[in-house]
XYZ file of C-alpha atoms in Angstrom:
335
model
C 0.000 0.000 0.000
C 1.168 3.037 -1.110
C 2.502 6.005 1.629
C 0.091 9.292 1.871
C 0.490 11.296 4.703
C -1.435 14.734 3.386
C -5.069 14.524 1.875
C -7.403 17.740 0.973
C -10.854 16.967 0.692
C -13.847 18.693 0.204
C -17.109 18.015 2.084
C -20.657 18.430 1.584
C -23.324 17.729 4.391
C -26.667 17.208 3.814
C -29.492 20.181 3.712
C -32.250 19.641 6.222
C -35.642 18.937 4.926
C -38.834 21.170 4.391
C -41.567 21.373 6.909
C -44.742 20.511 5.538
C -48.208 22.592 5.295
C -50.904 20.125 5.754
C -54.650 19.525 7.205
C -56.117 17.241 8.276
C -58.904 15.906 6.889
C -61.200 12.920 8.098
C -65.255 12.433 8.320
C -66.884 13.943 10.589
C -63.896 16.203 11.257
C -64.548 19.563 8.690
C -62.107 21.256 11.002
C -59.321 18.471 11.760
C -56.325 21.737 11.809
C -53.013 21.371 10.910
C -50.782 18.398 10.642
C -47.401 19.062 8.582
C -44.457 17.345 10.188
C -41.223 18.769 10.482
C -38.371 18.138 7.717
C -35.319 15.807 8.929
C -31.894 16.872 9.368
C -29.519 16.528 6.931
C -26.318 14.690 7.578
C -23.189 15.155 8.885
C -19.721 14.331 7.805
C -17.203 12.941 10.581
C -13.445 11.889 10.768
C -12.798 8.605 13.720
C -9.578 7.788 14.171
C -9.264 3.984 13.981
C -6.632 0.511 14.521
C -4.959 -0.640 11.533
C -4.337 2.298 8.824
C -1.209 4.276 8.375
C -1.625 6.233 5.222
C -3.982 8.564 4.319
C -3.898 6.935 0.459
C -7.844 6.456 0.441
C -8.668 9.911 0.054
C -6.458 10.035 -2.873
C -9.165 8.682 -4.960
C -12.002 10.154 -2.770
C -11.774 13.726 -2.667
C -15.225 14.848 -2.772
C -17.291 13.616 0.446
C -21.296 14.323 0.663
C -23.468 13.339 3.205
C -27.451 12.426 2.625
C -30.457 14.914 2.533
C -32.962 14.937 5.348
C -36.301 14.366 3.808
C -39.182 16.933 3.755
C -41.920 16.623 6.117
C -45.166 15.030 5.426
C -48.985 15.016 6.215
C -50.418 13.147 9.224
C -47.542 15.239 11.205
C -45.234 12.261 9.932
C -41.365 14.176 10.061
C -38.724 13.152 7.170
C -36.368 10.868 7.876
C -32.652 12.222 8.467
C -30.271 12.146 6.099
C -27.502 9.440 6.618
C -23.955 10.658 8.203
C -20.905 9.979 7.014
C -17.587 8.701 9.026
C -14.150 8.989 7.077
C -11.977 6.507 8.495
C -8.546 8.307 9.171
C -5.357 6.772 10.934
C -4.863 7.431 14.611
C -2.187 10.783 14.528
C -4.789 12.529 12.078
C -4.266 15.943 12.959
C -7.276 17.912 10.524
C -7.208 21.670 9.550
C -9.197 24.275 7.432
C -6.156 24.276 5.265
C -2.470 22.734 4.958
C -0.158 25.141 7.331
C -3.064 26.488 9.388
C -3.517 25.571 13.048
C -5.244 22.811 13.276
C -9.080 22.026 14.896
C -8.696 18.508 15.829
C -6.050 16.280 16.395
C -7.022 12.360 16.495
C -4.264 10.756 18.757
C -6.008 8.067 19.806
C -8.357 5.501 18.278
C -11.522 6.033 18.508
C -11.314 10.133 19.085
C -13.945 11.903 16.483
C -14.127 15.334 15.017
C -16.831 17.026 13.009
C -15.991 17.778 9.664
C -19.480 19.362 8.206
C -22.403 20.114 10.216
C -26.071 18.932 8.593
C -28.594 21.071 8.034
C -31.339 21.659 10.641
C -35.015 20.235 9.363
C -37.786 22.696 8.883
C -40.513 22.771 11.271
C -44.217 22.239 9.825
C -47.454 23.804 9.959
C -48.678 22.346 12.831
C -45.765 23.729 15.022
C -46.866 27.027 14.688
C -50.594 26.154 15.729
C -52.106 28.125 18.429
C -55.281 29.965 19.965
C -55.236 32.145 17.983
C -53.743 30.647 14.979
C -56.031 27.590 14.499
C -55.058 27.160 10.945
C -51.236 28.474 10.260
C -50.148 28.270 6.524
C -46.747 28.421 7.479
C -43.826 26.088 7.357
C -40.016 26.309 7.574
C -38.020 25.223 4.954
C -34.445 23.628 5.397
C -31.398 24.949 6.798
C -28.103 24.008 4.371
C -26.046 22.145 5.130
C -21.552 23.143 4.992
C -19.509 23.146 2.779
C -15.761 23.566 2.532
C -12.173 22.387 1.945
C -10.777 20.232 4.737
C -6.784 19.414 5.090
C -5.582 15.879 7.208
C -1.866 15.318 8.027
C -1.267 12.225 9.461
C 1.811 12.362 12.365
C 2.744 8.962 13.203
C 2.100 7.125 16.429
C 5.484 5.938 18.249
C 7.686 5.632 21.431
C 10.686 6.653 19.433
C 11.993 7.936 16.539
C 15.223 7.354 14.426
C 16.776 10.236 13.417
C 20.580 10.429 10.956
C 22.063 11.386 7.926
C 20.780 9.259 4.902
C 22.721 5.822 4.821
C 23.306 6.304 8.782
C 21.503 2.619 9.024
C 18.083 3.558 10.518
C 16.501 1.064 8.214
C 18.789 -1.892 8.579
C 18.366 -1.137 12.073
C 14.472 -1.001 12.227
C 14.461 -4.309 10.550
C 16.862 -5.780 13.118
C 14.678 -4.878 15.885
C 11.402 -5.331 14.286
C 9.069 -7.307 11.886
C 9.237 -3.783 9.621
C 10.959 -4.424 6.031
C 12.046 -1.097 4.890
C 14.135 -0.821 1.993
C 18.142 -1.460 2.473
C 20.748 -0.479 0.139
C 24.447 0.816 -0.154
C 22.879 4.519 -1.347
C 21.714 7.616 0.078
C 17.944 8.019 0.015
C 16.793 4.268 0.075
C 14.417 5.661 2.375
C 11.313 7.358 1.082
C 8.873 7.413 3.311
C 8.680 7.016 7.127
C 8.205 3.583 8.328
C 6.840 1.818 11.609
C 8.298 -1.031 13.908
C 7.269 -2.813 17.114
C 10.486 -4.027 19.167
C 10.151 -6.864 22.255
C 11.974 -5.149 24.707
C 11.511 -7.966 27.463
C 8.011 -8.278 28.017
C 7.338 -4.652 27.009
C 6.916 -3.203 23.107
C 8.784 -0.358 22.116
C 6.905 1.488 18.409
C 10.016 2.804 16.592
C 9.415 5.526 13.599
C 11.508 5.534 10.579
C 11.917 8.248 8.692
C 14.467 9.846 5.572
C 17.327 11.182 6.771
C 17.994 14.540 6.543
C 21.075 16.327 4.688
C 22.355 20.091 5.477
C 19.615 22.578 4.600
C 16.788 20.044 4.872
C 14.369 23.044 6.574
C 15.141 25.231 3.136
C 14.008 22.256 1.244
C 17.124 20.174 0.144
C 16.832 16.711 0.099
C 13.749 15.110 0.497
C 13.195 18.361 3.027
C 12.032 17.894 6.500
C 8.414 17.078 5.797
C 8.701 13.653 7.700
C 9.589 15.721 10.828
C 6.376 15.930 11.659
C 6.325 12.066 12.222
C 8.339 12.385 15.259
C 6.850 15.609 16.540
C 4.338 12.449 19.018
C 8.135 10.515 19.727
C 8.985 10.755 23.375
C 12.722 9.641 22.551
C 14.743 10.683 19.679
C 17.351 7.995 18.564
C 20.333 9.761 17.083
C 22.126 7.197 14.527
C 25.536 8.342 13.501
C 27.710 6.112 10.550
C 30.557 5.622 12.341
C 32.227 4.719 8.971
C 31.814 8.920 8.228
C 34.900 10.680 7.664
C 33.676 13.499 10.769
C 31.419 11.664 12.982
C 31.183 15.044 14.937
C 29.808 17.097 12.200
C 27.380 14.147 11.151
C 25.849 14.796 14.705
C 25.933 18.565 14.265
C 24.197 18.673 10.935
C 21.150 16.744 11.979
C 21.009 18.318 15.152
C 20.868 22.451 12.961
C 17.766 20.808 11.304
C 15.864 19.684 14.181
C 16.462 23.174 15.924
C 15.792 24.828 12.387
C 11.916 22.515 11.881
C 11.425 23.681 15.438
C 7.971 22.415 17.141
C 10.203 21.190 20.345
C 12.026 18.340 18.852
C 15.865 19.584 19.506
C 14.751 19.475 22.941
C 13.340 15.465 23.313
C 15.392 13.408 24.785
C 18.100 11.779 23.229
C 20.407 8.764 22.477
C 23.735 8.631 20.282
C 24.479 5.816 18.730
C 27.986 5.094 16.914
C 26.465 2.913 14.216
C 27.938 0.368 11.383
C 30.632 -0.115 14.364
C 31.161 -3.880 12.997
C 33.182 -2.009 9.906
C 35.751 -0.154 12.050
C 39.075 -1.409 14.078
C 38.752 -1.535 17.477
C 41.327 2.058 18.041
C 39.260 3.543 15.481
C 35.735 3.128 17.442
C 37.310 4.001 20.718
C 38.502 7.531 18.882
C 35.616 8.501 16.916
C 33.032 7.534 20.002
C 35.335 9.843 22.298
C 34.882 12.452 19.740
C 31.105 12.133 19.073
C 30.559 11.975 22.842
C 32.393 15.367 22.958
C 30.116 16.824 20.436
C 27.014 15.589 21.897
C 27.795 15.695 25.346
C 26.630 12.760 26.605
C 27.189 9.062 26.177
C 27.749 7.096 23.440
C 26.399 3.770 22.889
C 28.290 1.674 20.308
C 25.711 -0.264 17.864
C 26.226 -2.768 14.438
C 22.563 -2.776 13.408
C 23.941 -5.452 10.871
C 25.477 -7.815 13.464
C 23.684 -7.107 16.329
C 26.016 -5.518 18.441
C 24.327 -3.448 20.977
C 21.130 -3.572 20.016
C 19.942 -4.952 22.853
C 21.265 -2.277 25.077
C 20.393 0.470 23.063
C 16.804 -0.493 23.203
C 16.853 -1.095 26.811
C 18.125 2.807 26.962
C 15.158 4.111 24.687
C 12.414 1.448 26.602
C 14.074 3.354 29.850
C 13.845 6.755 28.255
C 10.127 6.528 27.321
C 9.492 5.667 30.582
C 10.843 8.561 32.408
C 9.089 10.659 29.675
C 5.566 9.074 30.176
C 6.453 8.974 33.861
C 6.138 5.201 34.383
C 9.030 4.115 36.313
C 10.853 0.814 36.155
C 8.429 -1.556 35.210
C-alpha cells in the first residue's frame, strides 16, 4: 500500500428537509387543523480515528465527500427521515485543519477520538408547530437549513515511542528491521528511504513502536533533500534515537548537521530526549571506534552507545536505553 500522509478533501453535508403545510382531513372532522411534520436533518460528515491504517492513500481517490439529505416533512404530522452521516476513516495521529499550514481544529491521537468535519442542516418545522389559539389554521412552514460546505486538510503524524533520526545511509533502516518485523528498503545509497516507516520491538516483556523516517542532509528546513516534511512524524516521539555512521569521515559534524535541522523545523524536537548511537561499528578497528566515540561523545555531550545494526552488536542495550527513556518521559518508572 502506497505512503500518503497529506489529503485535501472537500465536504458536503446534507441540507435539512422542508416542513410541511398540511390539514387534516377525516369524516366527521370539517375542522381536523393542521398536521405538517417537520423536515429531517440533513447529515453530517465525521473523521474517527481507527486501529490498523497508516496512510492517508484512500482519500487520494475520494476527494469529494457528501453526506445524505434529510427528507421533507409530510402530512399526518409524519417528520422526514434524516439524512444518513458519514464517518471517514482516518489513521490514529490525524491531525485535521481548514487548510495545509493552518492551526489545526482537531487532532485524532487516539483511536476512537472523532471530530466534526461538516455540520447537517437543521429540518424545517411544519405547519402544525406554529398552531395556536389564535392561529387555528397556520399556513406556514419552515423550509431547510443548508447544510456546509468547505475544503478540509488531514496530516497524518505517526504514532510511536521513538523515533530514528541520521544522515541518509546512517543505518536507521537496517536497524528497524533488526529490531522489528518492519521491512524497509536497504541499500548501499543515500535516500533508500522514502517514506517514514513503523516497527514494534520486544523489549523484554514490554513493546517499544520505533518511527523511521528519511534522513535529513544540510539545509533540509530550506528544502534540500527530500526536506524535513517527515519531521512531523516524530513531533508524538517521546525519545529521539540519534544514529551516527561511524564509517563517516567526521562523525562530529554528522551529529551537528542533523542536530541544525531539528532546531531549524522547530515544534520542540531539539529538545526530546536523546540517544547517540555510533552505528555500522562492525566495519571499524577496534582504536578507530574508541577515537571517533570519544569524539562524538564530545560533540554531543553525553554518552555514546556503540551499535552494528547489521550484526547485532548493541542492540539490545540500546533499546533497553530508549524502553528506559520513554518511561521517564511518560512517567512510568521501572516496570
Amino acid at each position: 500500500m502506497r505512503f500518503l500522509d497529506q489529503a485535501k478533501i472537500h465536504v458536503q453535508s446534507g441540507a435539512g428537509g422542508n416542513g410541511c403545510v398540511s390539514f387534516r382531513r377525516a369524516k366527521n372532522e370539517p375542522r381536523g387543523g393542521p398536521d405538517g411534520g417537520d423536515g429531517g436533518d440533513g447529515g453530517s460528515i465525521y473523521a474517527e480515528a481507527v486501529e490498523g491504517l497508516n496512510t492517508l492513500i484512500d482519500f487520494r481517490y475520494r476527494q469529494h465527500v457528501k453526506a445524505g439529505r434529510g427528507e421533507h416533512g409530510q402530512g399526518a404530522c409524519r417528520a422526514g427521515a434524516r439524512g444518513a452521516d458519514v464517518v471517514l476513516a482516518v489513521p490514529v495521529g490525524t491531525e485535521i485543519s481548514a487548510e495545509p499550514g493552518d492551526a489545526p481544529f482537531a487532532d485524532l491521537a487516539q483511536a476512537g477520538a472523532r471530530a466534526l468535519l461538516a455540520q447537517g442542516g437543521y429540518g424545517g418545522r411544519g405547519n402544525a408547530r406554529f398552531k395556536s389559539s389564535t392561529n387555528r389554521a397556520p399556513r406556514r412552514a419552515d423550509p431547510g437549513g443548508d447544510g456546509e460546505e468547505h475544503w478540509i486538510s488531514f496530516r497524518l503524524k505517526l504514532v510511536a515511542d521513538t523515533g530514528l533520526v541520521g544522515l541518509p545511509n546512517a543505518g536507521k533502516s537496517t536497524f528497524l528491521a533488526a529490531v522489528s518485523r518492519a521491512r524497509p528498503k536497504i541499500a548501499d545509497y543515500p535516500f533508500t528511504t522514502l517514506h517514514p516507516h513503523l516497527g514494534v520491538a520486544a523489549v523484554g516483556d514490554e513493546e517499544l513502536v520505533i518511527a523511521d523516517i528519511p534522513g535529513l542532509i544540510e539545509g533540509a528546513h530550506g528544502g534540500a533533500g527530500l526536506g524535513d516534511r517527515f519531521l512531523g512524524h516524530i513531533e508524538r516521539c517521546g525519545v529521539l534515537l540519534h544514529l551516527v555512521d561511524g564509517t563517516a569521515d567526521d562523525v562530529a559534524g554528522a551529529y551537528r548537521t542533523v542536530r541544525t535541522e531539528l532546531r531549524a523545523y522547530g515544534h520542540g524536537l531539539a529538545a526530546k530526549p536523546e540517544i547517540v548511537c555510533l552505528n555500522k561499528v562492525d566495519a571499524l578497528a577496534l582504536e578507530d571506534r574508541a577515537g571517533r566515540r570519544e569524539r562524538l561523545s564530545a560533540e554531543a555531550g553525553a554518552a555514546v552507545h556503540l551499535l552494528s545494526g547489521a550484526a547485532g552488536e548493541g542492540v539490545r542495550a540500546v533499546l533497553a536505553a530508549a524502553l528506559g527513556a520513554v518511561r521517564a518521559q511518560n512517567g512510568r518508572g521501572a516496570a
